[in-house]
Tab-separated table of C-alpha atoms and ligand atoms in Angstrom:
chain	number	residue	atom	x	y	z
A	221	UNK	CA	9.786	-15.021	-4.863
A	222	UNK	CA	11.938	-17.900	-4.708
A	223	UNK	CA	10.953	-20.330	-7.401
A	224	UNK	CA	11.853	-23.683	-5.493
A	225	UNK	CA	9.181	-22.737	-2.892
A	226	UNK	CA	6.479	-22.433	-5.439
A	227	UNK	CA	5.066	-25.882	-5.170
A	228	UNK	CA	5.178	-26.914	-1.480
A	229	UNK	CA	4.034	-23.346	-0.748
A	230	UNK	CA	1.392	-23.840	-3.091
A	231	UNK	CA	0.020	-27.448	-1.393
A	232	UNK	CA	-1.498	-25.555	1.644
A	233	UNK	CA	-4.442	-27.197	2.212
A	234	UNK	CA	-8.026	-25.247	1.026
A	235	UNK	CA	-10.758	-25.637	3.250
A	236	UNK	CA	-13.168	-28.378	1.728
A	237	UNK	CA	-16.073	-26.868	-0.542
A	238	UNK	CA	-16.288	-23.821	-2.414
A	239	UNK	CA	-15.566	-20.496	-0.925
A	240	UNK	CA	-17.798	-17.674	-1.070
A	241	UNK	CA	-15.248	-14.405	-1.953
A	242	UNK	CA	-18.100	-12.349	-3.517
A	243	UNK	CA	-17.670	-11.252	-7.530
A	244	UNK	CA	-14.070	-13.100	-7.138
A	245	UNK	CA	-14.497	-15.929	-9.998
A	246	UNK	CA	-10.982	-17.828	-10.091
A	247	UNK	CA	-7.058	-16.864	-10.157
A	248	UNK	CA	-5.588	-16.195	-13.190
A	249	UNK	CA	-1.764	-16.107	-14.031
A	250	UNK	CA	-0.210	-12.854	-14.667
A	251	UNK	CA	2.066	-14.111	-16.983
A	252	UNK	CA	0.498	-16.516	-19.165
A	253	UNK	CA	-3.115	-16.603	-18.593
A	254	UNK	CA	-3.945	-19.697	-16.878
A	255	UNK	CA	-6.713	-20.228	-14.575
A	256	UNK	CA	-7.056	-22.278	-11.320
A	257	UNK	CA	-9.524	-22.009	-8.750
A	258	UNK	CA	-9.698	-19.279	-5.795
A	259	UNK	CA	-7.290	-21.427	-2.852
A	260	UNK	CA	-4.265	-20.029	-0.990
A	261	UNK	CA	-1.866	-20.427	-4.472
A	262	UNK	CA	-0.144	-17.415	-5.379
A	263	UNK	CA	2.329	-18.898	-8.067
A	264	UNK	CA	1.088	-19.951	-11.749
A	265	UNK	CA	1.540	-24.253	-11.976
A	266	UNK	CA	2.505	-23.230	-15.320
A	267	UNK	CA	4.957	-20.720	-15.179
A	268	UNK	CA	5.334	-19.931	-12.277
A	269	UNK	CA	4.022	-15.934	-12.748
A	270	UNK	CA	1.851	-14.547	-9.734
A	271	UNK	CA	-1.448	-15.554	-9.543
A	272	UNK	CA	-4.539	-12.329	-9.490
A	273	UNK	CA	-8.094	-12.107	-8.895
A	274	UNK	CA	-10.104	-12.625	-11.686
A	275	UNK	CA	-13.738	-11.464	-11.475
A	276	UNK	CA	-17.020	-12.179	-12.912
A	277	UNK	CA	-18.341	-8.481	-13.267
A	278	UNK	CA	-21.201	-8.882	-15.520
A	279	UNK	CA	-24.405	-7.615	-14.609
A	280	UNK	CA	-22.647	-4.666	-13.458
A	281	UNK	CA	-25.217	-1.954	-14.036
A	282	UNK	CA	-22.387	1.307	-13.997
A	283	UNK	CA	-25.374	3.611	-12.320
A	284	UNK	CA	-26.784	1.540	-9.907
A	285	UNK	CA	-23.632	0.310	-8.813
A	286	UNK	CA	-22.500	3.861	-8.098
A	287	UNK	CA	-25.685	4.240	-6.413
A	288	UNK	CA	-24.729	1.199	-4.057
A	289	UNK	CA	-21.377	2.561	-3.324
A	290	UNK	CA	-22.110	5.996	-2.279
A	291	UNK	CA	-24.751	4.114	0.208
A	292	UNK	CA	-22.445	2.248	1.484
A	293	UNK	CA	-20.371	2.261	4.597
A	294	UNK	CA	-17.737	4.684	5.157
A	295	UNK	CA	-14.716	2.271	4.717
A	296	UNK	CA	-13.402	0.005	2.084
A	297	UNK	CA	-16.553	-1.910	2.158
A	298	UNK	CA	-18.334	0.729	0.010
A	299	UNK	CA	-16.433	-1.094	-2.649
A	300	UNK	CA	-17.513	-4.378	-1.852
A	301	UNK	CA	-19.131	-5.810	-4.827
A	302	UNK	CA	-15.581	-5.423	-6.566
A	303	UNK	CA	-13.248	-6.626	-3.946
A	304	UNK	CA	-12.584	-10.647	-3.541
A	305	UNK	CA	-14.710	-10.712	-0.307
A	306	UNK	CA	-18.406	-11.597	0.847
A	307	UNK	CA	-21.507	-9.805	0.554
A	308	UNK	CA	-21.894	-9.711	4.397
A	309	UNK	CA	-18.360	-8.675	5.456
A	310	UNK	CA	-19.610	-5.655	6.670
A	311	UNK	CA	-21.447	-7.294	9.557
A	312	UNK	CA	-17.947	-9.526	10.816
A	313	UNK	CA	-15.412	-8.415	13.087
A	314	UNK	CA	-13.077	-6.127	11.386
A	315	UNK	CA	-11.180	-2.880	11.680
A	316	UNK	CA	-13.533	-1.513	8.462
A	317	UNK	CA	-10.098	1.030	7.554
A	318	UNK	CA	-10.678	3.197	4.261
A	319	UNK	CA	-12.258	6.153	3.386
A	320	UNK	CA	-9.357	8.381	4.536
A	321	UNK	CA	-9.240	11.928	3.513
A	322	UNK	CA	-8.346	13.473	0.227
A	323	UNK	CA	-7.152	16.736	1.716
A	324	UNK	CA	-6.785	19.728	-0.832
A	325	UNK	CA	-3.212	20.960	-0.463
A	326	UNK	CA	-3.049	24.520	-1.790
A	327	UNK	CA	-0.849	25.534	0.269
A	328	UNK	CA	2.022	23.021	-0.722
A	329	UNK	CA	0.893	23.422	-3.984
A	330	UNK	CA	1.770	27.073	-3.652
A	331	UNK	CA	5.267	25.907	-2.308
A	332	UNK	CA	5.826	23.081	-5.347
A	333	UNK	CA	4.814	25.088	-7.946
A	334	UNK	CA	1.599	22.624	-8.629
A	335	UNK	CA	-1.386	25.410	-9.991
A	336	UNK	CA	-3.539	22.427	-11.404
A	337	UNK	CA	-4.682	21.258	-8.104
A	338	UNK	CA	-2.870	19.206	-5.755
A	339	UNK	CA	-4.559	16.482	-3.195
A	340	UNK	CA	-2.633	14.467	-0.220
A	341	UNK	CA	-4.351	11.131	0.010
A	342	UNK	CA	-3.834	10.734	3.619
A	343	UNK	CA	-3.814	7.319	5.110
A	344	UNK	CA	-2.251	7.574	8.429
A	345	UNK	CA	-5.840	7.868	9.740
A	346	UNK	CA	-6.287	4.079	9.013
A	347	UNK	CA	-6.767	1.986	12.305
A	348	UNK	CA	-3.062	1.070	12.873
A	349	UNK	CA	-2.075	4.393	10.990
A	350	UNK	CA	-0.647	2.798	7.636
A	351	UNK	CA	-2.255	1.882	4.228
A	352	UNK	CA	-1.527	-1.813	5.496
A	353	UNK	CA	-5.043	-1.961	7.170
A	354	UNK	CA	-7.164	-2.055	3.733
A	355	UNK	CA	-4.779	-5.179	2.295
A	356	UNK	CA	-4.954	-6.827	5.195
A	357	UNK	CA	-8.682	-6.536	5.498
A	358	UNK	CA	-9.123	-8.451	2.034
A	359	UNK	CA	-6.560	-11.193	3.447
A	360	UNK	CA	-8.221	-11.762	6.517
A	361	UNK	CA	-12.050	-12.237	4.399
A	362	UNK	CA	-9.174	-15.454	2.510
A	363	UNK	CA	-8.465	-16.316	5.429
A	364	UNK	CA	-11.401	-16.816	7.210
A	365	UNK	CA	-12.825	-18.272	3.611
A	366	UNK	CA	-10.316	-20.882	3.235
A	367	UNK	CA	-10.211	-21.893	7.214
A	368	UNK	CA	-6.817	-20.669	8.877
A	369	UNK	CA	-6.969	-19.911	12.150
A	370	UNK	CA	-3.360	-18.546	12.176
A	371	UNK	CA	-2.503	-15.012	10.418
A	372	UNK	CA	1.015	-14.257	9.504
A	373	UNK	CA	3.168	-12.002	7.328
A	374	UNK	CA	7.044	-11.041	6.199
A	375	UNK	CA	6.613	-7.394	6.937
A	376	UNK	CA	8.895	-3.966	7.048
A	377	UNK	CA	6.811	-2.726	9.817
A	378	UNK	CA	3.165	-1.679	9.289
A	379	UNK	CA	2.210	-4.269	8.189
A	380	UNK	CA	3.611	-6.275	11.312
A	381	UNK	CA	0.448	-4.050	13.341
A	382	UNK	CA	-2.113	-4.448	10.794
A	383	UNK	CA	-2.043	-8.237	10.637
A	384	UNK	CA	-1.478	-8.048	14.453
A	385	UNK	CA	-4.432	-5.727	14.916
A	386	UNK	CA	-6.855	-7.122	12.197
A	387	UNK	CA	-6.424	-11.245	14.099
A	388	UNK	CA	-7.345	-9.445	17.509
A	389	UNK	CA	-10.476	-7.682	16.694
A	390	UNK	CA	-10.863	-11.442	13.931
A	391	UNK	CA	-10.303	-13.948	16.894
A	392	UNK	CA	-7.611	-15.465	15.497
A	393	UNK	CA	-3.889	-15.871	16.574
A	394	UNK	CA	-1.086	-14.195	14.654
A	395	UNK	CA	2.817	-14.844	14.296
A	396	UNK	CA	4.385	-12.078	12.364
A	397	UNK	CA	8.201	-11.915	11.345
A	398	UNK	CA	9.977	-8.511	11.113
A	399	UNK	CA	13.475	-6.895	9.897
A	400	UNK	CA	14.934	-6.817	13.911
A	401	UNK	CA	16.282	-3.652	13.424
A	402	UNK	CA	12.759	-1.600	13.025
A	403	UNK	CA	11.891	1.368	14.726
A	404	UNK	CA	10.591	1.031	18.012
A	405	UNK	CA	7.030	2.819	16.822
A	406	UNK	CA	6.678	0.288	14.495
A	407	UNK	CA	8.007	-2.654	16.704
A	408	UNK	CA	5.623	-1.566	19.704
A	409	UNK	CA	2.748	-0.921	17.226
A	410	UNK	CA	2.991	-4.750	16.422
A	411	UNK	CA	3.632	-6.166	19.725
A	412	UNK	CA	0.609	-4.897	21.627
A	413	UNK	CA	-2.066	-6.664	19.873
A	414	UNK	CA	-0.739	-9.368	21.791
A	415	UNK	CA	-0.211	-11.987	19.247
A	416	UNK	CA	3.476	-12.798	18.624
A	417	UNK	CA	5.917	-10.532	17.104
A	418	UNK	CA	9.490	-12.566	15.796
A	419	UNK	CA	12.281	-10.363	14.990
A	420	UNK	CA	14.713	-12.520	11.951
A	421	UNK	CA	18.498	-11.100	11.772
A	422	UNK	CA	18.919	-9.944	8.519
A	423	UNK	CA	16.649	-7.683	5.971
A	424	UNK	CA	13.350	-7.887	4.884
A	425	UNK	CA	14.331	-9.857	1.788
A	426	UNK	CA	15.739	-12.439	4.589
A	427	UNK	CA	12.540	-12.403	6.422
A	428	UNK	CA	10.732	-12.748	3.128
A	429	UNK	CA	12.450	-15.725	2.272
A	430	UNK	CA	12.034	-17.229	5.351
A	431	UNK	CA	8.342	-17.307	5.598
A	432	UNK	CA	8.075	-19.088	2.243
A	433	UNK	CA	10.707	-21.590	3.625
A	434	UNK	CA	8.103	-21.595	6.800
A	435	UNK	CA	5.138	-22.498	4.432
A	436	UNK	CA	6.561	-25.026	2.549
A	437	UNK	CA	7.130	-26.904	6.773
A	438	UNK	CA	4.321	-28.838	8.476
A	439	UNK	CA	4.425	-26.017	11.310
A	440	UNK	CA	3.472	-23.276	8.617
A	441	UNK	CA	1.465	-25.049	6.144
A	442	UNK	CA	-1.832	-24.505	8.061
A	443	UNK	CA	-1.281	-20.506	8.148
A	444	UNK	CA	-2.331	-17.536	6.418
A	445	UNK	CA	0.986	-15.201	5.203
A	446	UNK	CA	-1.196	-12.341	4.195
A	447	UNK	CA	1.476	-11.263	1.431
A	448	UNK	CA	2.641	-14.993	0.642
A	449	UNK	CA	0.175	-17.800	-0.187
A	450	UNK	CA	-2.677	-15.267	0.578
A	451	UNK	CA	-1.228	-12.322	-1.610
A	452	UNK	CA	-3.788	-12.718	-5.016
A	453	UNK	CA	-6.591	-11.346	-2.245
A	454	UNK	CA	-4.558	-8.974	0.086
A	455	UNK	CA	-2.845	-7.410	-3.029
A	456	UNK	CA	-6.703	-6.552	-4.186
A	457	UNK	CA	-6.914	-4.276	-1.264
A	458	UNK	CA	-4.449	-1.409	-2.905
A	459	UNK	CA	-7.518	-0.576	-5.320
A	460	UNK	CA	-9.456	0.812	-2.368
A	461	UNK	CA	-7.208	3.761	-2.887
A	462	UNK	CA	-7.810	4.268	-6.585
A	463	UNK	CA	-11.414	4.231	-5.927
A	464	UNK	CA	-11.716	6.493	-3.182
A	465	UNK	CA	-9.267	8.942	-4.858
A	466	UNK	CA	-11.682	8.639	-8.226
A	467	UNK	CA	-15.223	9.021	-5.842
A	468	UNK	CA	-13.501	11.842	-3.499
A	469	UNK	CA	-12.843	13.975	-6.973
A	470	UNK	CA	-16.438	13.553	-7.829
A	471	UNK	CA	-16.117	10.291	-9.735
A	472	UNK	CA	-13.430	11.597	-11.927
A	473	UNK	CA	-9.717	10.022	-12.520
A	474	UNK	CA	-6.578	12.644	-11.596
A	475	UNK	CA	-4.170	13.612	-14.426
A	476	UNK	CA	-1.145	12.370	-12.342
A	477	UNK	CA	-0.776	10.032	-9.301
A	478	UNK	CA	2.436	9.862	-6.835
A	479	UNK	CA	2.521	5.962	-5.435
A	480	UNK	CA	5.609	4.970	-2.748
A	481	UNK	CA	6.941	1.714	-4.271
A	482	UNK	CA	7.848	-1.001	-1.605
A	483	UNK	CA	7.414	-4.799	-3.827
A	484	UNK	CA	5.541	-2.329	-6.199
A	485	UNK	CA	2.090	-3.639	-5.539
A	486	UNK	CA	0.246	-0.906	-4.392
A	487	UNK	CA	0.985	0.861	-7.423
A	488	UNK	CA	0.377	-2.041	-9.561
A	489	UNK	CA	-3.551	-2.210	-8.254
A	490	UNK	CA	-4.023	0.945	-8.231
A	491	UNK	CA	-3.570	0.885	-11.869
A	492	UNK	CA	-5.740	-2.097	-12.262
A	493	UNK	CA	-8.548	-0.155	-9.883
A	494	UNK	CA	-8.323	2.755	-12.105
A	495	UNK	CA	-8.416	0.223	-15.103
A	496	UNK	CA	-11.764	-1.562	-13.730
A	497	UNK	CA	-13.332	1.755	-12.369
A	498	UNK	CA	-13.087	2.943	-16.645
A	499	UNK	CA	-14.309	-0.269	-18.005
A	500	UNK	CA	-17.374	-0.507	-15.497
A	501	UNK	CA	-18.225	2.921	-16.948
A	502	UNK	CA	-18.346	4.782	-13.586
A	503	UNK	CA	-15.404	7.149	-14.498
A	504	UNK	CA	-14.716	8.630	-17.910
A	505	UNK	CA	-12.117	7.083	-20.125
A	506	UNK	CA	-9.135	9.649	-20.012
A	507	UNK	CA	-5.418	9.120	-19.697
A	508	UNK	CA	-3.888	9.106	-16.586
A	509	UNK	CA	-0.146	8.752	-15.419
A	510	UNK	CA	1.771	6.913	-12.179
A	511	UNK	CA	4.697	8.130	-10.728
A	512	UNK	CA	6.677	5.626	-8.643
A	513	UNK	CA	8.543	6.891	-5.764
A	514	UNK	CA	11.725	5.143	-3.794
A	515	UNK	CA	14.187	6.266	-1.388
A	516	UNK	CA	17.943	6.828	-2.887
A	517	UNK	CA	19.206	4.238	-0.460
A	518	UNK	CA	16.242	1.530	-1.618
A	519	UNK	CA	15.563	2.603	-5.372
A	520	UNK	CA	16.198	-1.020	-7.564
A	521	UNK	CA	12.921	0.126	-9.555
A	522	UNK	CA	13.796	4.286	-9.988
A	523	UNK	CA	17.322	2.221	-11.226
A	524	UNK	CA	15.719	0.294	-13.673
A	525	UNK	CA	13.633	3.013	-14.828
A	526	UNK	CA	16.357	5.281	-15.901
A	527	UNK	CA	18.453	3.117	-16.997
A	528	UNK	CA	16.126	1.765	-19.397
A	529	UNK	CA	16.000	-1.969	-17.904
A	530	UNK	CA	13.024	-4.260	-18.067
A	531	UNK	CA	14.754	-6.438	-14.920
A	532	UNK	CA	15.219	-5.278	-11.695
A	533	UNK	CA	18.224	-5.639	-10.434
A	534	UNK	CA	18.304	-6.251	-5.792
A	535	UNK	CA	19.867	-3.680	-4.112
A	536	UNK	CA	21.282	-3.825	-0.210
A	537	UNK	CA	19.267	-1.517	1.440
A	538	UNK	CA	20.010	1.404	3.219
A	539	UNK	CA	17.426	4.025	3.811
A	540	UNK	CA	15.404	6.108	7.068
A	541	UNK	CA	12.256	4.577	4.741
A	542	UNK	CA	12.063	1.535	6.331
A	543	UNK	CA	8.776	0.656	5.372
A	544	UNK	CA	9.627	1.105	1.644
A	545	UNK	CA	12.987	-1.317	2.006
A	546	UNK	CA	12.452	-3.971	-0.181
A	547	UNK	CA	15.929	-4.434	-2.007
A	548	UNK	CA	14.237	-6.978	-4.548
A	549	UNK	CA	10.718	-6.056	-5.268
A	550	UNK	CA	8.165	-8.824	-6.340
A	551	UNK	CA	6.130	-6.592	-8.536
A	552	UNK	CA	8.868	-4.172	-9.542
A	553	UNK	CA	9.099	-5.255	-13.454
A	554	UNK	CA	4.998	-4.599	-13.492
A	555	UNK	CA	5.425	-1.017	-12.087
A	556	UNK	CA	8.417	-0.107	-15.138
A	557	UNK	CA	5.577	-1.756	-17.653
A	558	UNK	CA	2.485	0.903	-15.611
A	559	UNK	CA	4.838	3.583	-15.726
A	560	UNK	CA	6.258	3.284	-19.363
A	561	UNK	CA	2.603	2.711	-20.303
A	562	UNK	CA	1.172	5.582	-18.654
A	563	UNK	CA	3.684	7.701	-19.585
A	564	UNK	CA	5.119	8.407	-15.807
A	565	UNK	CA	8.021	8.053	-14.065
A	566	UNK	CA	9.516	6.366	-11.242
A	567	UNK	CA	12.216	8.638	-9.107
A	568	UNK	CA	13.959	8.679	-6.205
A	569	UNK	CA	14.662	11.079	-3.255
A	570	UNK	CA	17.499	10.745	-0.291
A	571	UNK	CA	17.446	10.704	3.423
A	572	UNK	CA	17.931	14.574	3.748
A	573	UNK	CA	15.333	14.920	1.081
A	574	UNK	CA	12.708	13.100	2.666
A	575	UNK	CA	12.881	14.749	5.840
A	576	UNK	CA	12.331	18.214	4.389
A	577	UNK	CA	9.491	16.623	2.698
A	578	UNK	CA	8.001	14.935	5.828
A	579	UNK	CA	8.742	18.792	7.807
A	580	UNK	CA	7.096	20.459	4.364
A	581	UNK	CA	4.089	18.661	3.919
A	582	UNK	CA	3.678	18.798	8.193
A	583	UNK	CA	4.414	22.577	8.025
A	584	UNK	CA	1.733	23.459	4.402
A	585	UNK	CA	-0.987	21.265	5.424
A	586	UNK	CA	-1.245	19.573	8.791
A	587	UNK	CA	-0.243	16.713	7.990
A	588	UNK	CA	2.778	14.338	9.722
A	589	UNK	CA	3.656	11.434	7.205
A	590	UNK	CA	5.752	8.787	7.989
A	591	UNK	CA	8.961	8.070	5.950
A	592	UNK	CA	6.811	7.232	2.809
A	593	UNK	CA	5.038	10.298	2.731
A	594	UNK	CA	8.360	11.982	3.110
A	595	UNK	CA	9.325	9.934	0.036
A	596	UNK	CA	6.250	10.875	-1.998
A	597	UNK	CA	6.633	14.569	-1.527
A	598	UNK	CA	9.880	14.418	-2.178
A	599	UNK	CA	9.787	12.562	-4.744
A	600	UNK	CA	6.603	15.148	-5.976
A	601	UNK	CA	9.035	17.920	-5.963
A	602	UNK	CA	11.840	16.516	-7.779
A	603	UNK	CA	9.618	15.629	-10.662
A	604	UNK	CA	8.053	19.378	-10.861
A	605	UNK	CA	11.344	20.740	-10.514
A	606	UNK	CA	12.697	18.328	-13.582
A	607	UNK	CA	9.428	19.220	-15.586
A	608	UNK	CA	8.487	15.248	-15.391
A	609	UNK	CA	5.174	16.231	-13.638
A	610	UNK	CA	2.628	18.631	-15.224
A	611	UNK	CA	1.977	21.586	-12.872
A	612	UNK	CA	-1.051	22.470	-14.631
A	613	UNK	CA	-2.419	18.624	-14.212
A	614	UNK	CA	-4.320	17.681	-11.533
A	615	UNK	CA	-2.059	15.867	-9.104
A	616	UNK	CA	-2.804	13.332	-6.328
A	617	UNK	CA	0.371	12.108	-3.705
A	618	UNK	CA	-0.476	9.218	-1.818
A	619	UNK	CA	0.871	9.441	2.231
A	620	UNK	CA	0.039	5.977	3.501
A	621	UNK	CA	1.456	6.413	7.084
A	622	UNK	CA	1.446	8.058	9.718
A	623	UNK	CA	4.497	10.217	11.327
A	624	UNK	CA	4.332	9.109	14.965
A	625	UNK	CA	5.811	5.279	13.255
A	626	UNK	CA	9.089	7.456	12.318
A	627	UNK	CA	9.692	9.873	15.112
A	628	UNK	CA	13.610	9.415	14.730
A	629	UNK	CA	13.511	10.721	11.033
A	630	UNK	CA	12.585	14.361	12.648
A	631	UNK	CA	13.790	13.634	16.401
A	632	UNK	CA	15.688	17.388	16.055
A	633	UNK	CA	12.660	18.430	15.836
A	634	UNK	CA	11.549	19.825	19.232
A	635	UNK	CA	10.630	22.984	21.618
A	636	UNK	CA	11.515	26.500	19.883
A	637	UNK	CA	12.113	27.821	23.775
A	638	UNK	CA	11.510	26.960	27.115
A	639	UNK	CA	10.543	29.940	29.393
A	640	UNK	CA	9.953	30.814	32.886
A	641	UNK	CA	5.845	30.756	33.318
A	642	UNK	CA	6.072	35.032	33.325
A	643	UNK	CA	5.547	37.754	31.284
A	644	UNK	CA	8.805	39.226	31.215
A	645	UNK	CA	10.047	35.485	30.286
A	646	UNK	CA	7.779	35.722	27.101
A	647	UNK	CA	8.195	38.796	26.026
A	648	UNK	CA	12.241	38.647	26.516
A	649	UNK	CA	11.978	34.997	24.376
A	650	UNK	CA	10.895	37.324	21.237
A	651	UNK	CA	7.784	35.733	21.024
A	652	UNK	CA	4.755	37.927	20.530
B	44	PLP	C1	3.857	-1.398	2.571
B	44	PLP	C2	3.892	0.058	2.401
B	44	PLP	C3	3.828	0.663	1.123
B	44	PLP	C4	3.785	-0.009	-0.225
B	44	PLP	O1	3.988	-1.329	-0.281
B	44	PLP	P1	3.963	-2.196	-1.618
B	44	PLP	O2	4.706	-3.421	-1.180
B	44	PLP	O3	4.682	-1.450	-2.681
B	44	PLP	O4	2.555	-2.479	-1.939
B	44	PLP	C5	3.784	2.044	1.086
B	44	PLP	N1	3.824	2.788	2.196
B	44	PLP	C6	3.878	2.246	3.422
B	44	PLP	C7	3.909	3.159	4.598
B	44	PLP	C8	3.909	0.866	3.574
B	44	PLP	O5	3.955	0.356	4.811
């Protein structure tokens, strides 16, 4: 995040009066601790460290607010009373994504080696087919809170459709800026919600940086950037996965969890949801560990990692994971602290390597992942085959989208024969 921007991307104006985001008490800096209260800021006055939801939990009775959440509605809003967002949000126009499926994977499992139990949480079923829907939800409850009537975002790709999607069903009008170069899944994905859709030549880092420059100008100061000035509440929406994976086990946290790494915030709150989900009592206290997972040609945090660094140094990337290319990660020196911590790991797989992964998971269980979920499977199997990751641990992967976005990664891929509509024709094709 571009330090010079900090301050004029900071003085977008807060709708007058106080905001009603639920158990969400005030932003606190990252860094150093400093409190300010809930407005679209994202960037410590202080120090400039990122800003986070800080939350006034107490009162929290641990059984009666598992009670409430197994009542709830099937979505993210079952977790409602611990997300930055109104009691009532249920009841507004939204795309409600969440509560995907934890699918038991025995069968890859069987092929990795994994004998401790191994779960795909799969959420390509989301309602534009990419994790993106459940941050996006929580930025659209800021946005509505603090008054913009504009949603936009700096995105690789799903996210592009998810803010596009999520200021249809809203009302609202959304410009989003993408990497030009996309794939045409993702780039069609975005465009039909109908709001407008910007390609920027150069990489997502480029788009990135533009879109702060944008909200520091009169034209953009009036806007919500779901992962800029509103990214304290969007980046809230990554817990939603920790919780669901904890309530889909029965309440219980997994030994080992494989997170794609993009700026590293998913991964960074689903350690914090796992953190709160212990301290409200309504999972036991037991250790768990996060694996990060990057493509070879996009891996400045699995660099780090090995070599021991506690920066992160930008790469160029270069990758068929286009929705994990983010060459200079915001949240990538909080992911090395998680996975040192936790004792995990953060690894790396290549091009040819995800696609076997994307073909192995589709093959074992039903299920076609986008790039990502190549690059968490892949990334699954290195790390059993290196003895990183416990077999005998229980062992969740995250997919968070869906293949149809990356058709072109298995575009081979096609009919094993095509016959004439006889018997003879089948039966001379070798096929039954
Ligand atoms: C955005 C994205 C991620 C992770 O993004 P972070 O920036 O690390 O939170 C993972 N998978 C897919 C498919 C994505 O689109």
């Amino acid at each position: 995040m571009a330090v010079q921007t900090v301050e004029s991307a900071n003085a977008a104006t807060p709708a007058a009066g106080s905001v009603d985001l639920g158990p969400a008490a005030a932003l606190s800096c990252r860094e150093c601790g400093h409190r300010v209260p809930l407005g679209p800021v994202f960037a410590c006055e202080e120090c400039f460290g990122p800003l986070e939801i800080a939350y006034d939990f107490a009162g929290l009775d641990a059984a009666e607010l598992r009670r409430r959440i197994e009542s709830g509605p099937a979505s993210i809003w079952r977790y409602a009373p611990l997300l930055p967002v109104p009691a009532d949000v249920a009841g507004k126009p939204n795309l409600n994504p969440g509560w995907t499926p934890l699918v038991r994977a025995d069968r890859l499992a069987a092929e990795l080696g994994v004998t401790g139990g191994l779960f795909v949480k799969d959420d390509s079923g989301n309602p534009t087919h990419s994790f993106k829907d459940r941050v996006v939800a929580q930025a659209l409850e800021a946005a509505r809170a603090f008054g913009f009537t504009t949603l936009s975002c700096s995105s690789t790709g799903n996210l592009a459709g998810a803010v596009g999607a999520a200021a249809a069903r809203a009302g609202l009008r959304s410009c989003v800026f993408i990497p030009h170069d996309l794939e045409q899944g993702k780039v069609v994905m975005a465009a039909v919600y109908g709001g407008d859709l910007v390609g920027i030549e150069g990489t997502y880092d480029d788009v990135n940086r533009f879109c702060s420059e944008l909200i520091g100008d009169p034209a953009g100061e009036s806007w919500g950037f779901v992962n800029v000035n509103l990214r304290p509440y969007y980046a809230e929406g990554s817990k939603t996965l920790a919780y669901e994976i904890c309530e889909q086990l029965g309440w219980r946290v997994p030994d080992q969890i494989v997170v794609p790494i993009a700026s590293g915030s998913q991964l960074t709150k689903i350690d914090k949801g796992l953190r709160e989900l212990i301290s409200l009592g309504l999972v036991e206290d037991r250790p768990y560990k996060i694996f990060g997972a990057q493509a070879e040609g996009c891996s400045p945090v699995a660099a780090a990692f090995k070599a021991g660094h506690d920066v992160v140094r930008p790469q160029k990337p270069d990758t068929i994971a286009k929705s994990l290319a983010i060459g200079n990660p915001a949240d990538g020196p909080y992911v090395l602290d998680i996975a040192r911590r936790t004792g995990g790991a953060v690894e790396d797989v290549t091009d040819a390597q995800i696609v076997d992964a994307i073909r192995l998971l589709a093959r074992t269980e039903g299920v076609f992942a986008e790039t990502a979920g190549g690059v968490t499977v892949g990334v699954t199997r290195k790390l059993v085959e290196s003895g990183v990751l416990d077999p005998a641990l229980t062992t969740v992967v995250l997919n968070t989208g869906d293949g149809l976005k990356t058709l072109d990664a298995v575009a081979d891929t096609g009919l094993t024969t095509t016959i004439r509509p006889s018997l003879e024709s089948f039966h001379a094709a070798g096929l039954g």
